[in-house]
Coordinates of C-alpha atoms in Angstrom, one line a residue:
Chain J
M167 CA 11.5 -9.1 -74.8
A168 CA 8.6 -10.7 -72.9
E169 CA 5.8 -8.5 -72.1
V170 CA 5.4 -7.4 -68.6
M171 CA 1.9 -7.5 -67.5
L172 CA 1.0 -4.7 -65.3
P173 CA -1.3 -5.7 -62.5
E174 CA -4.9 -4.6 -63.0
K175 CA -5.7 -1.2 -61.6
L176 CA -6.6 -1.5 -58.0
E177 CA -10.3 -1.3 -57.4
I178 CA -9.9 0.3 -54.0
S179 CA -9.9 4.0 -54.3
N180 CA -7.8 6.3 -52.3
D181 CA -10.9 8.0 -51.1
T182 CA -11.3 7.2 -47.4
S183 CA -14.1 9.8 -47.2
S184 CA -16.7 7.1 -46.9
L185 CA -15.2 6.0 -43.7
A186 CA -14.0 9.3 -42.4
S187 CA -17.3 11.0 -43.0
P188 CA -19.4 11.3 -39.9
E189 CA -21.8 8.9 -41.6
L190 CA -23.8 6.1 -40.3
L191 CA -22.0 4.1 -37.7
H192 CA -24.7 1.7 -36.9
V193 CA -25.2 1.3 -33.1
L194 CA -27.3 -1.3 -31.4
A195 CA -28.3 0.0 -28.0
V196 CA -29.8 -2.2 -25.3
D197 CA -31.5 -0.9 -22.1
D198 CA -34.5 -1.9 -20.1
S199 CA -35.3 1.6 -19.0
I200 CA -37.6 3.5 -21.3
V201 CA -36.1 6.8 -20.2
D202 CA -32.5 5.7 -20.9
R203 CA -33.5 4.2 -24.2
K204 CA -34.9 7.6 -25.4
F205 CA -31.9 9.3 -24.0
I206 CA -29.2 7.1 -25.6
E207 CA -31.1 7.0 -28.9
R208 CA -31.0 10.8 -29.1
L209 CA -27.4 10.9 -27.9
L210 CA -26.4 8.6 -30.8
R211 CA -28.5 10.4 -33.4
V212 CA -27.0 13.7 -32.5
S213 CA -23.6 12.1 -32.9
S214 CA -24.6 11.1 -36.5
C215 CA -25.1 7.4 -35.8
K216 CA -27.7 5.1 -37.1
V217 CA -29.5 3.6 -34.1
T218 CA -31.4 0.5 -33.3
V219 CA -32.7 0.3 -29.7
V220 CA -34.0 -2.8 -28.0
D221 CA -35.3 -3.3 -24.5
S222 CA -33.6 -6.5 -23.5
A223 CA -30.6 -8.7 -24.1
T224 CA -32.9 -11.4 -25.4
R225 CA -34.2 -9.0 -28.1
A226 CA -30.7 -7.9 -28.9
L227 CA -29.8 -11.6 -29.6
Q228 CA -32.9 -12.0 -31.7
Y229 CA -32.0 -8.9 -33.7
L230 CA -28.5 -10.3 -34.3
G231 CA -29.9 -13.7 -35.1
L232 CA -28.0 -15.3 -32.2
D233 CA -31.0 -16.5 -30.3
G234 CA -30.8 -20.0 -31.7
E235 CA -34.2 -19.6 -33.4
N236 CA -32.4 -18.6 -36.6
N237 CA -28.9 -19.3 -37.7
T238 CA -27.0 -16.4 -39.2
V239 CA -28.4 -16.9 -42.6
G240 CA -29.9 -13.6 -43.7
F241 CA -27.9 -11.7 -41.1
E242 CA -24.7 -11.4 -43.1
D243 CA -25.9 -8.0 -44.4
L244 CA -26.6 -6.8 -40.9
K245 CA -23.8 -4.3 -40.3
I246 CA -23.4 -3.2 -36.7
N247 CA -20.4 -1.2 -35.8
L248 CA -21.0 -0.9 -32.1
I249 CA -23.2 -2.4 -29.3
M250 CA -23.9 -0.4 -26.2
T251 CA -25.6 -2.2 -23.4
D252 CA -26.8 -1.5 -19.9
Y253 CA -25.3 -3.8 -17.3
S254 CA -28.2 -4.5 -15.0
M255 CA -31.2 -5.8 -16.8
P256 CA -33.8 -8.3 -15.8
G257 CA -33.4 -11.7 -17.4
M258 CA -30.1 -11.6 -19.2
T259 CA -27.6 -9.0 -17.9
G260 CA -25.4 -6.9 -20.2
Y261 CA -22.4 -9.0 -19.0
E262 CA -24.1 -12.2 -20.2
L263 CA -24.9 -10.5 -23.5
L264 CA -21.3 -9.5 -23.9
K265 CA -20.2 -13.1 -23.4
K266 CA -22.7 -14.4 -26.0
I267 CA -21.5 -11.8 -28.5
K268 CA -17.9 -12.6 -28.0
E269 CA -18.6 -16.3 -28.4
S270 CA -20.2 -15.8 -31.8
S271 CA -18.0 -16.0 -34.8
A272 CA -20.2 -13.5 -36.7
F273 CA -20.2 -10.8 -34.1
R274 CA -17.2 -11.2 -31.9
E275 CA -15.3 -8.4 -33.6
I276 CA -18.0 -5.9 -32.9
P277 CA -17.0 -3.6 -30.0
V278 CA -19.3 -3.9 -27.0
V279 CA -19.6 -1.0 -24.5
I280 CA -21.1 -1.6 -21.1
M281 CA -23.1 1.2 -19.4
S282 CA -23.8 1.1 -15.7
S283 CA -25.0 3.5 -13.0
E284 CA -22.8 1.8 -10.5
N285 CA -19.1 2.3 -10.2
I286 CA -18.1 -1.1 -9.1
L287 CA -14.5 -1.9 -9.8
P288 CA -14.7 -5.8 -9.9
R289 CA -17.7 -5.4 -12.3
I290 CA -15.7 -3.1 -14.6
D291 CA -12.7 -5.5 -14.5
R292 CA -14.9 -8.5 -15.3
C293 CA -16.4 -6.7 -18.3
L294 CA -13.1 -5.6 -19.7
E295 CA -11.6 -9.1 -19.2
E296 CA -14.5 -10.5 -21.1
G297 CA -13.6 -8.2 -24.0
A298 CA -15.7 -5.1 -23.5
E299 CA -14.4 -2.2 -25.5
D300 CA -15.3 0.3 -22.7
F301 CA -17.3 0.8 -19.6
L302 CA -19.3 3.9 -19.3
L303 CA -20.8 5.3 -16.1
K304 CA -24.4 6.5 -16.4
P305 CA -25.7 8.9 -17.1
V306 CA -23.8 8.8 -20.4
K307 CA -22.6 12.1 -21.7
L308 CA -22.4 13.4 -25.2
A309 CA -18.7 13.7 -24.8
D310 CA -18.5 9.9 -24.0
V311 CA -20.3 9.1 -27.2
K312 CA -18.2 11.5 -29.3
R313 CA -15.0 9.9 -27.8
L314 CA -16.3 6.4 -28.7
R315 CA -17.2 7.4 -32.2
D316 CA -13.8 9.1 -32.8
S317 CA -11.9 6.1 -31.6
L318 CA -14.0 3.7 -33.7
M319 CA -13.6 5.8 -36.8
K320 CA -9.8 5.9 -36.2
A321 CA -9.7 2.1 -35.7
E322 CA -11.7 1.6 -38.9
E323 CA -9.5 4.0 -40.8
K324 CA -6.4 2.3 -39.6
A325 CA -7.7 -1.1 -40.6
F326 CA -8.6 0.3 -44.0
N327 CA -5.2 1.9 -44.5
N328 CA -3.6 -1.4 -43.5
I329 CA -5.6 -3.1 -46.2
I330 CA -4.5 -0.5 -48.8
M331 CA -0.8 -0.9 -47.8
H332 CA -1.0 -4.7 -47.9
K333 CA -2.5 -4.6 -51.3
R334 CA 0.1 -2.2 -52.6
E335 CA 2.8 -4.5 -51.2
L336 CA 1.3 -7.3 -53.1
E337 CA 1.1 -5.2 -56.2
V338 CA 4.7 -4.2 -55.9
N339 CA 5.8 -7.8 -55.4
D340 CA 3.8 -8.9 -58.4
V341 CA 5.5 -6.3 -60.7
Y342 CA 8.9 -7.2 -59.2
S343 CA 8.5 -11.0 -59.8
Q344 CA 7.2 -10.3 -63.3
L345 CA 10.3 -8.2 -64.1
K346 CA 12.5 -10.9 -62.7
R347 CA 10.8 -13.5 -64.9
A348 CA 11.2 -11.3 -67.9
K349 CA 14.8 -10.9 -66.9
I350 CA 14.8 -7.2 -67.1
Chain O
M49 CA -41.4 43.7 -29.0
N50 CA -37.8 42.6 -28.7
T51 CA -37.5 44.0 -25.2
V52 CA -40.5 42.0 -24.2
I53 CA -38.9 38.9 -25.5
A54 CA -35.6 39.8 -23.9
Q55 CA -37.4 40.2 -20.6
L56 CA -39.2 36.9 -20.9
Q57 CA -35.9 35.3 -21.8
R58 CA -34.3 36.6 -18.7
R59 CA -37.2 35.5 -16.5
F60 CA -37.1 32.1 -18.1
Q61 CA -33.4 31.8 -17.5
D62 CA -33.7 33.0 -13.9
Y63 CA -36.4 30.4 -13.4
I64 CA -34.2 27.6 -14.7
V65 CA -31.3 28.8 -12.6
S66 CA -33.5 28.8 -9.5
L67 CA -34.4 25.2 -10.1
Y68 CA -30.8 24.3 -10.2
Q69 CA -30.1 26.3 -7.1
Q70 CA -32.9 24.7 -5.2
G71 CA -31.5 21.3 -6.1
F72 CA -34.5 20.3 -8.2
L73 CA -32.3 19.8 -11.2
D74 CA -28.6 19.0 -11.7
N75 CA -26.2 19.2 -14.5
Q76 CA -27.7 16.2 -16.3
F77 CA -30.7 18.4 -17.2
S78 CA -28.4 20.7 -19.2
E79 CA -27.0 17.6 -20.9
L80 CA -30.6 16.9 -22.0
R81 CA -31.0 20.4 -23.3
K82 CA -27.9 20.0 -25.4
L83 CA -29.7 17.3 -27.3
Q84 CA -32.6 19.4 -28.3
D85 CA -32.6 21.2 -31.6
A86 CA -34.7 21.9 -34.6
S87 CA -34.8 18.3 -35.6
S88 CA -36.0 17.3 -32.2
P89 CA -37.6 20.4 -30.8
D90 CA -39.6 18.7 -28.0
F91 CA -37.0 16.3 -26.9
V92 CA -36.6 17.5 -23.3
S93 CA -40.3 17.6 -22.6
E94 CA -40.7 14.1 -24.2
V95 CA -38.0 12.5 -22.0
V96 CA -39.3 14.3 -18.9
S97 CA -42.8 13.0 -19.6
L98 CA -41.5 9.5 -20.0
F99 CA -39.7 9.9 -16.7
F100 CA -42.8 11.0 -14.8
D101 CA -44.9 8.2 -16.3
D102 CA -42.2 5.7 -15.4
C103 CA -42.0 7.3 -11.9
A104 CA -45.7 6.9 -11.3
K105 CA -45.6 3.3 -12.4
L106 CA -42.6 2.4 -10.2
I107 CA -44.1 4.2 -7.2
N108 CA -47.3 2.3 -7.7
N109 CA -45.6 -1.1 -7.9
M110 CA -43.4 -0.4 -4.8
S111 CA -46.4 0.7 -2.9
R112 CA -48.1 -2.6 -3.5
S113 CA -45.0 -4.5 -2.5
L114 CA -44.8 -2.6 0.7
E115 CA -48.5 -2.8 1.5
R116 CA -48.7 -5.8 3.8
P117 CA -46.3 -5.7 6.7
E118 CA -46.1 -9.4 7.0
N119 CA -45.3 -10.0 3.4
V120 CA -43.0 -7.3 1.9
D121 CA -41.2 -8.2 -1.3
F122 CA -38.0 -6.2 -0.6
K123 CA -36.4 -7.6 -3.7
Q124 CA -39.1 -6.0 -5.8
V125 CA -38.8 -2.8 -3.9
D126 CA -35.1 -2.7 -4.4
S127 CA -35.4 -3.3 -8.1
G128 CA -37.9 -0.4 -8.3
V129 CA -35.6 1.9 -6.4
H130 CA -32.7 1.0 -8.6
Q131 CA -34.8 1.8 -11.7
L132 CA -36.0 5.0 -10.3
K133 CA -32.6 6.1 -9.3
G134 CA -31.3 5.3 -12.8
S135 CA -34.0 7.2 -14.6
S136 CA -34.0 10.2 -12.3
S137 CA -30.3 10.4 -12.7
S138 CA -30.6 10.3 -16.5
V139 CA -32.9 13.3 -16.5
G140 CA -31.2 15.3 -13.8
A141 CA -34.0 15.0 -11.3
M142 CA -31.6 15.5 -8.4
R143 CA -34.0 15.5 -5.4
V144 CA -35.7 12.4 -6.5
K145 CA -32.4 10.7 -7.1
N146 CA -31.2 11.6 -3.6
V147 CA -34.2 10.2 -1.9
C148 CA -33.5 7.0 -3.8
I149 CA -30.2 6.7 -2.1
S150 CA -31.8 6.7 1.4
F151 CA -34.5 4.5 0.0
K152 CA -32.0 1.9 -1.0
E153 CA -30.5 1.9 2.4
C154 CA -33.8 1.2 4.0
C155 CA -34.4 -1.6 1.6
D156 CA -31.0 -3.1 2.3
V157 CA -31.9 -3.5 6.0
Q158 CA -35.5 -4.4 5.3
N159 CA -36.9 -1.4 7.1
R160 CA -40.5 -1.3 6.0
E161 CA -41.3 1.9 7.8
G162 CA -38.3 3.7 6.4
C163 CA -39.2 2.4 3.0
L164 CA -42.7 3.8 3.3
R165 CA -41.4 7.2 4.3
C166 CA -39.0 7.2 1.4
L167 CA -41.7 6.2 -1.0
Q168 CA -43.8 9.1 0.2
Q169 CA -40.9 11.4 -0.2
V170 CA -40.1 10.2 -3.7
D171 CA -43.8 10.7 -4.6
Y172 CA -43.8 14.2 -3.3
E173 CA -40.5 15.2 -4.9
S174 CA -41.5 13.8 -8.3
K175 CA -44.9 15.6 -8.2
M176 CA -43.2 18.8 -7.1
L177 CA -40.7 18.6 -10.0
K178 CA -43.5 17.9 -12.4
T179 CA -45.3 21.0 -11.5
K180 CA -42.2 23.1 -11.8
L181 CA -41.3 21.8 -15.2
Q182 CA -44.8 22.0 -16.5
D183 CA -44.7 25.8 -15.8
L184 CA -41.5 25.8 -17.9
F185 CA -42.8 23.8 -20.9
N186 CA -46.3 25.3 -21.1
V187 CA -45.3 28.8 -21.8
S188 CA -47.4 30.0 -24.7
F189 CA -46.8 33.1 -26.6
K190 CA -49.9 33.5 -28.6
A191 CA -50.0 37.1 -27.6
L192 CA -46.6 37.6 -29.3
Q193 CA -47.7 36.2 -32.6
N194 CA -46.9 39.0 -35.0
P195 CA -45.7 38.5 -38.6
T196 CA -43.5 41.5 -38.5
C197 CA -41.8 40.3 -35.4
S198 CA -38.5 38.6 -36.3
A199 CA -38.9 36.1 -33.5
A200 CA -42.3 35.0 -34.6
R201 CA -42.7 31.7 -36.4
A202 CA -45.4 29.9 -38.3
T203 CA -46.1 27.5 -35.4
N204 CA -48.6 28.6 -32.8
T205 CA -46.6 27.8 -29.8
P206 CA -43.1 29.0 -30.1
S207 CA -40.8 27.3 -27.6
W208 CA -37.6 28.2 -26.0
R209 CA -34.4 26.8 -27.3
Y210 CA -31.3 26.5 -25.4
N211 CA -28.3 27.5 -27.4
S212 CA -24.8 26.3 -27.0
S213 CA -23.4 29.6 -25.7
G214 CA -25.5 29.2 -22.6
G215 CA -28.5 31.4 -23.4
Y216 CA -32.1 30.8 -24.2
K217 CA -33.7 32.2 -27.2
L218 CA -37.2 32.1 -28.6
D219 CA -37.4 30.0 -31.6

């Protein structure tokens, strides 16, 4: 009887704790107001996030390597889980930043949240249409950040579980086809 | 000793409540306090300091823009008001924020006189708030320093901590 080769043990562990742990979502926050920068940074730290804060959309693009000065070489290791940006900023607005991010192949998957002190419906619609994950009214509350974090963690866990299930399916199919070949 | 502390706690709490009642502060200020803890013990006073510095700078700039009646840069003033409204809103400086609302209206119709009045008011309110908050943050308890007192710490100036059940305790 032909030997059936068992597939190699899956490297992926069943331990989802590295995702589910309240660890280190890395957030890039963009705001031209020094008061708001201090505030959002603390808000995010208290919510167990790693935070990078910049004072303009231009600097945000520089940080991401999207400013045209560098290509994305060297930025592959940059792991950002969320971008939170103020809407009204001098120079480039948060909306324009959102568009640039969604146009980039490297970063378009990253959720972008827009923050604004003004509750203007057409503005909100425009941002959501352009792919914003959420639109928060300032001043942002701790509860808003917690809600964001929770939904991001859920989305990551779901994606992770999908990967596991898919790999298991492949594994099962692999065994099945081997058994067939061995005519068991 | 503990009754002295309890009394001071009550006075402190009453003072904060009065600031809310008089409209100096709104709920956002308590959101700020939620973010303060042992790892960031001076967070509130730090943010508030940044706010007052920012305030002074913006007021200065707007004052210059409004200076010459024949040449007012209302766009610049409007931008300043917007920033001031944003930051006052972020720290819970309610009176300052409310003046900004009228200020913006004056800007929109290019009313220089109105703008100057609002500018003066904003300056007054921010200075008033600064005085009130400085009283709060500068409480020093050197007299209470006593190693046998359970509330005493190694630091020289113990400060008040807001705890999540709504009370204040000496740290």
